[in-house]
Coordinates of C-alpha atoms in Angstrom, one line a residue:
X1301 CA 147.3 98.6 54.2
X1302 CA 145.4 101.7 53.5
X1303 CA 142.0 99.2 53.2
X1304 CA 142.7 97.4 56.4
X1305 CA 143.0 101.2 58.1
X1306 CA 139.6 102.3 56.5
X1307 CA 137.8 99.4 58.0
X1308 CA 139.4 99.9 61.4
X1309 CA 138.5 103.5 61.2
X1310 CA 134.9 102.5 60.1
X1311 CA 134.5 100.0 62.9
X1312 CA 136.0 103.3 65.4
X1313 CA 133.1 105.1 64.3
X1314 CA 130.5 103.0 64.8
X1315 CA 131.7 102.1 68.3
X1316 CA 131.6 105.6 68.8
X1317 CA 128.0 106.2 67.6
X1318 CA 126.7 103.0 69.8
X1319 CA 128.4 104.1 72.8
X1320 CA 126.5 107.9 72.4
X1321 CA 123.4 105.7 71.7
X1322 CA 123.4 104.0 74.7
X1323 CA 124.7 106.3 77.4
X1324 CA 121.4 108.8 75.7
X1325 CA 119.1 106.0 76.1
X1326 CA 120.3 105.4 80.0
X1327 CA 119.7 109.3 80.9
X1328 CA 115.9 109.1 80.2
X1329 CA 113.6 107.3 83.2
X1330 CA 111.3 104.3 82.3
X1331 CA 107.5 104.7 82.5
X1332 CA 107.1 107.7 84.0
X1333 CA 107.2 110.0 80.9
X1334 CA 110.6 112.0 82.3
X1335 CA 113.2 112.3 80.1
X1336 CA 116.9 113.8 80.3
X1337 CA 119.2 113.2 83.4
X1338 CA 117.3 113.0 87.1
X1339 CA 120.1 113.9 90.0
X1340 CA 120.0 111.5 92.8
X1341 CA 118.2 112.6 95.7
X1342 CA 120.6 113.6 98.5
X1343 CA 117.7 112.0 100.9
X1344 CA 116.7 109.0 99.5
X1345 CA 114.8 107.4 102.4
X1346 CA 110.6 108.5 101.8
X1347 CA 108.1 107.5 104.6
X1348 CA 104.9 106.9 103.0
X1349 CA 101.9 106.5 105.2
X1350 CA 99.0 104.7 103.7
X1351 CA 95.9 102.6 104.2
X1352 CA 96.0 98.7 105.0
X1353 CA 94.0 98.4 101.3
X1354 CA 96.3 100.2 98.8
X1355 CA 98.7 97.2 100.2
X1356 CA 96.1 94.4 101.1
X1357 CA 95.3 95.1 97.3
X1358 CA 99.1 94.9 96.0
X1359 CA 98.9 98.1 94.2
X1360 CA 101.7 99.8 96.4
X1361 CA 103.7 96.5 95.4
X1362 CA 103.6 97.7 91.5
X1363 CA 103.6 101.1 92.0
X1364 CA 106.4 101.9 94.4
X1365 CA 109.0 100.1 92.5
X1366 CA 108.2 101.9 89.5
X1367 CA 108.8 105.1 91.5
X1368 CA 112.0 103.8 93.0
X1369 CA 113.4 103.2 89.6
X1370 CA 112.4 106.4 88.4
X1371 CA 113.8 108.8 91.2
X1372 CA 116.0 106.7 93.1
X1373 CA 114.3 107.4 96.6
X1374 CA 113.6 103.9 98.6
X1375 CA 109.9 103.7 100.2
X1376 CA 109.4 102.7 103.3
X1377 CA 105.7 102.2 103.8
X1378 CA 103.9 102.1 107.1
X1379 CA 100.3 100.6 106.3
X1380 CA 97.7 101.5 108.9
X1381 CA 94.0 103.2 108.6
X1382 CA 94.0 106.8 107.2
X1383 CA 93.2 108.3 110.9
X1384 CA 96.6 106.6 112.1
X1385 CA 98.4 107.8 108.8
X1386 CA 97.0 111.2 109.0
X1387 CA 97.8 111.1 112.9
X1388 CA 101.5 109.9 111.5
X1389 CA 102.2 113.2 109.1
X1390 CA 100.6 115.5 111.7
X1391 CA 103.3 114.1 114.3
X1392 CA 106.0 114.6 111.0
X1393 CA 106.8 110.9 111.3
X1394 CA 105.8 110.4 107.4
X1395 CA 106.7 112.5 104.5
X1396 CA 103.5 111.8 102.0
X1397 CA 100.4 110.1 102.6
X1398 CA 97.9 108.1 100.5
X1399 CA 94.5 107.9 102.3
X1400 CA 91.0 108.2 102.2
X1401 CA 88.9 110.1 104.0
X1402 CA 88.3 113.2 102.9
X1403 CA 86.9 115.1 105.7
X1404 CA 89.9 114.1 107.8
X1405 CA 92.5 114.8 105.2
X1406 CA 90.7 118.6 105.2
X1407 CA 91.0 119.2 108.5
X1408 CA 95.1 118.4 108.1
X1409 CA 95.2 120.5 104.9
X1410 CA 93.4 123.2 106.6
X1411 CA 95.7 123.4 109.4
X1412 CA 98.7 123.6 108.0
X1413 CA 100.4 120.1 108.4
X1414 CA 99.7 119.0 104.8
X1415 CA 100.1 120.5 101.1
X1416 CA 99.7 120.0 97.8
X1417 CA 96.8 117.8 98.2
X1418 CA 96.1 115.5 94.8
X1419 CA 93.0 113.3 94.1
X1420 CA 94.5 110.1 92.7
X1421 CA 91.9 107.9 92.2
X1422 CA 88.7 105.7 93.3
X1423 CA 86.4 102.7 94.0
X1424 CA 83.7 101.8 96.7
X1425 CA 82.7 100.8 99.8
X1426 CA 80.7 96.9 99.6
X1427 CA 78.7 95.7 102.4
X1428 CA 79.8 91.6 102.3
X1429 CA 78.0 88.7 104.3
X1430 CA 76.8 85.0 104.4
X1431 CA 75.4 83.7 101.6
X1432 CA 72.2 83.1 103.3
X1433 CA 72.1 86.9 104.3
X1434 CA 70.0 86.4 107.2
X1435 CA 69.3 90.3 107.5
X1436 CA 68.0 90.8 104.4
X1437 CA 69.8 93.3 103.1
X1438 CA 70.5 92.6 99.5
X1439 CA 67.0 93.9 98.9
X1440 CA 67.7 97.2 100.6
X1441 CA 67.1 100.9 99.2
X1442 CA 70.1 102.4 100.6
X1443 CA 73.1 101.3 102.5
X1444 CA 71.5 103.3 105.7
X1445 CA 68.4 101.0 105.3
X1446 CA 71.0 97.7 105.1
X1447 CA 72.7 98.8 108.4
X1448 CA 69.3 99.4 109.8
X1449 CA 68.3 95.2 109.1
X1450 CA 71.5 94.1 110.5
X1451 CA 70.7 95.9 113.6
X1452 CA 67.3 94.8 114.0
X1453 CA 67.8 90.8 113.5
X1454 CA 71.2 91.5 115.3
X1455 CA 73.1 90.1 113.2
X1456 CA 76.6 90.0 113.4
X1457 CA 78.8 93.0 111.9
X1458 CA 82.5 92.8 112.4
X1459 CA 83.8 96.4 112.0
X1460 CA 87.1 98.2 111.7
X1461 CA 87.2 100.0 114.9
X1462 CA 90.5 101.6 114.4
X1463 CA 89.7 105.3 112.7
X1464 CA 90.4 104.5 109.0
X1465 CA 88.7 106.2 106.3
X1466 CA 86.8 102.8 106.2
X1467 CA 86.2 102.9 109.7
X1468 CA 85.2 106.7 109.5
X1469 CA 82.6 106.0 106.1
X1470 CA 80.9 103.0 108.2
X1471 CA 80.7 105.6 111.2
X1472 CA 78.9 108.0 108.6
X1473 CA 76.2 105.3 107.3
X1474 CA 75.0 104.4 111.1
X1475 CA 74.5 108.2 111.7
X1476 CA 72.4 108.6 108.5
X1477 CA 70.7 105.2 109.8
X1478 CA 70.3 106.9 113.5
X1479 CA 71.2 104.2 115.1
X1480 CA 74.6 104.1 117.8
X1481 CA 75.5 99.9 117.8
X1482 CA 78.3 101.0 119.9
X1483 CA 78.9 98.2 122.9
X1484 CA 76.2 96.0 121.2
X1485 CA 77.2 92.4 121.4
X1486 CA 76.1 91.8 117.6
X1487 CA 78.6 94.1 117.0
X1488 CA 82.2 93.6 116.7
X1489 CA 85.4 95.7 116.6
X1490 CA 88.4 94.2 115.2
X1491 CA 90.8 97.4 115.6
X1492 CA 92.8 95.5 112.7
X1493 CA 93.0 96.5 108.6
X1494 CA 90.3 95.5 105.9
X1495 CA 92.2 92.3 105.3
X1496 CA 92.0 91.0 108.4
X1497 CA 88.8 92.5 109.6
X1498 CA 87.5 90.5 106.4
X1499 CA 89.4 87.4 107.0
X1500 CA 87.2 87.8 111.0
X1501 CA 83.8 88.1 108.9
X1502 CA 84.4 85.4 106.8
X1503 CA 85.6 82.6 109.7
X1504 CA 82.1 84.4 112.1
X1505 CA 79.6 84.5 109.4
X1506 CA 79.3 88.1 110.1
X1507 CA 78.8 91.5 108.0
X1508 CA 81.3 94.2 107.0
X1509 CA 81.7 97.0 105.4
X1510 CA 84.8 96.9 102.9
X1511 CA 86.2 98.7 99.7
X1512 CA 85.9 96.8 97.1
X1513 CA 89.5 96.3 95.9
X1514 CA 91.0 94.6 99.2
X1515 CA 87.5 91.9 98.8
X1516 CA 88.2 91.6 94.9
X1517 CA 91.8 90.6 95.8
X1518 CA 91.1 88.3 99.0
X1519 CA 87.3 86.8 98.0
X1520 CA 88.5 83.4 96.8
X1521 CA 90.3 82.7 100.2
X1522 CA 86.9 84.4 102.0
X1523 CA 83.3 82.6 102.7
X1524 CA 81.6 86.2 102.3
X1525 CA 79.1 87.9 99.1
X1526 CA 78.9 90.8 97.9
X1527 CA 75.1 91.8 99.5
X1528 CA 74.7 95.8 99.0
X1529 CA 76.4 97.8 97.2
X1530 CA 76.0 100.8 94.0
X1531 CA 74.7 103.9 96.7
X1532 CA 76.7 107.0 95.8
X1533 CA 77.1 107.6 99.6
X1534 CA 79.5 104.0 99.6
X1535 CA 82.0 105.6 97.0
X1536 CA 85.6 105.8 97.9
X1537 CA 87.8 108.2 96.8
X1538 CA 91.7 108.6 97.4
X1539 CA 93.9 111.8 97.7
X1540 CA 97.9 112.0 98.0
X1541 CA 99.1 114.9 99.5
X1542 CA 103.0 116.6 101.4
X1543 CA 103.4 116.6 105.1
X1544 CA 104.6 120.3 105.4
X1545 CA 107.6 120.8 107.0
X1546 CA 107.2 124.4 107.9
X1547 CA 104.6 123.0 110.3
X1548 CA 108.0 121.6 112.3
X1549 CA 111.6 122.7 113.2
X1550 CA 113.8 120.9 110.8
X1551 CA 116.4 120.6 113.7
X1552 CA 114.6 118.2 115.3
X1553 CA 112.1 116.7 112.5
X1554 CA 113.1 117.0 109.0
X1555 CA 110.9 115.7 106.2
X1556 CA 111.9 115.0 103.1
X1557 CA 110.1 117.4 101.1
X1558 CA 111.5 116.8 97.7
X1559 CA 111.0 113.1 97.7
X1560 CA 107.1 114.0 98.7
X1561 CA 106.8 116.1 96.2
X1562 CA 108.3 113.8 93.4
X1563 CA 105.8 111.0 94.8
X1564 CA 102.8 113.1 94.5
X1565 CA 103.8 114.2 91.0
X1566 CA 104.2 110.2 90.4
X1567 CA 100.6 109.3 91.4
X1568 CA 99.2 112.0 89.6
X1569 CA 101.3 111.5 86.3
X1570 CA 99.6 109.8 83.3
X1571 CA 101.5 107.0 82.7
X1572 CA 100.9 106.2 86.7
X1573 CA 97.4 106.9 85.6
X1574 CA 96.9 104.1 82.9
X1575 CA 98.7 101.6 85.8
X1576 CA 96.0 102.3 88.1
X1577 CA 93.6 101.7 85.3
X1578 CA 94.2 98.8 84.2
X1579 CA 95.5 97.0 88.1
X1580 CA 93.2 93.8 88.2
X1581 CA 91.1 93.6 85.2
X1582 CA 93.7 90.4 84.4
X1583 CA 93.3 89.0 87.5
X1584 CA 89.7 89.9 88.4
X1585 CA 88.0 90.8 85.2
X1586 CA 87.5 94.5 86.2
X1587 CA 90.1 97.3 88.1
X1588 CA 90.1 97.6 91.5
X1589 CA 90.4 101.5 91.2
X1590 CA 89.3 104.1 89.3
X1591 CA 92.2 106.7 88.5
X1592 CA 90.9 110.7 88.5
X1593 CA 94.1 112.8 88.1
X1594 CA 93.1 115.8 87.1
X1595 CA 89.5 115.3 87.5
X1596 CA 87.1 118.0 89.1
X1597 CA 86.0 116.1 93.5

């Protein structure tokens, strides 16, 4: 008797000890490098406003699910071009942004409407074409001097038109080109995102100017080369930043300023980091972004 009450006693314990075990394990958050309890968000509904490539890429579609696990917010994400995002938190109709242009994201910073501005990460702009690249332009000294050839044989260039930070970079290299192609009938504007601007290119022939990681993760469905690319001026970088809700009366627009703030600290985190690092070197033999947490603009 007294041995069969031992080994009940013993097997008492150990359920004991395995039940502590496991309800310590389930308090820490996978992957993020958090540990102890995390209180659910009393708002868990997050609007984040970001560019077409962050999704045409399908690094939103590994990232935000890691951050949903880990804080228990739910991401709605509204993919347009950065001017339309930044447009979207200046109205308070998104709570954090990822974009990139950085000239634009300064002039919301500086008046007021966003905070706690993070660099996350980069790649570059590519200028893609035919094969044949009847402009010339893979032999070209800068991207300025590429833009200039497709203006002069008048070849085709399908661009953005729709105020994204990829819009706004192309913008940039026909000033420093002085040339306006503006109503031209060589040139094209799609007013749509890099994935389907490229998908235009690719059906007309024509050039464009993309970031790299939305070609890397489309080319084998596209009829387009990379024809110009390594100028410093084509590099792309990405910032996360808080629509400030001091900037609005939270009677009529309320943004959810704790559930910005934890997705900013996400992007910037190292183990989001080493995601970003290593997104599409599987797939595509090299990652489509860079990740600079941390690092000096």
């Amino acid at each position: 008797m007294l041995t069969r009450f031992l080994r009940w006693w013993v097997v008492g314990i150990l359920v004991i000890a395995l039940v502590a075990l496991l309800s310590g394990c389930g308090g820490g958050q996978s992957g993020g490098g958090t540990t102890g309890h995390q209180p659910a968000p009393q708002d868990k509904e997050l609007i984040l406003a970001t560019t077409t490539s962050t999704m045409d890429t399908g690094l939103l579609d590994v990232l935000i699910p890691e951050f949903e696990k880990q804080t228990g917010y739910h991401v709605k994400p509204l993919s347009v071009g950065t001017g339309e995002a930044l447009a979207l938190g200046k109205r308070g109709e998104a709570d954090v942004l990822l974009v990139h242009a950085p000239e634009q994201e300064m002039e919301l910073v500086n008046s007021g409407y966003a905070v706690n501005r993070k660099l996350v990460m980069h790649n570059d702009f590519i200028i893609v074409g035919p094969e044949k690249d009847p402009a010339k332009i893979a032999s070209s000294q800068d991207s300025a001097e590429a833009f200039r050839r497709i203006a002069e044989t008048k070849s085709l260039f399908i661009s953005r038109g729709d105020n994204s930070g990829t819009h706004t970079k192309e913008k940039s290299i026909w000033k420093k080109a002085n040339l306006n192609p503006a109503g031209q009938k060589w040139y094209q504007e799609s007013g749509l995102g890099m994935g389907e601007t490229l998908n235009i290119a690719s059906e007309k022939g024509a050039y464009t100017l993309s970031d790299r990681g939305t070609y890397l993760a489309l080319k084998d469905k596209l009829n387009l080369k990379i024809l110009y690319q390594g100028d410093e001026a084509l590099k792309n970088i990405y910032h996360v930043m808080q629509v400030n809700q001091d900037k609005f009366d939270p009677k009529t627009i309320k943004i959810n300023t704790e559930g910005a703030r934890a997705f900013v600290e996400f992007m910037v985190s190292p183990a989001t980091q080493e995601i970003i690092k290593k997104f599409g070197v599987d797939e595509y033999g090299e990652p489509l972004f860079y990740p600079d947490a941390g690092k000096g603009e």
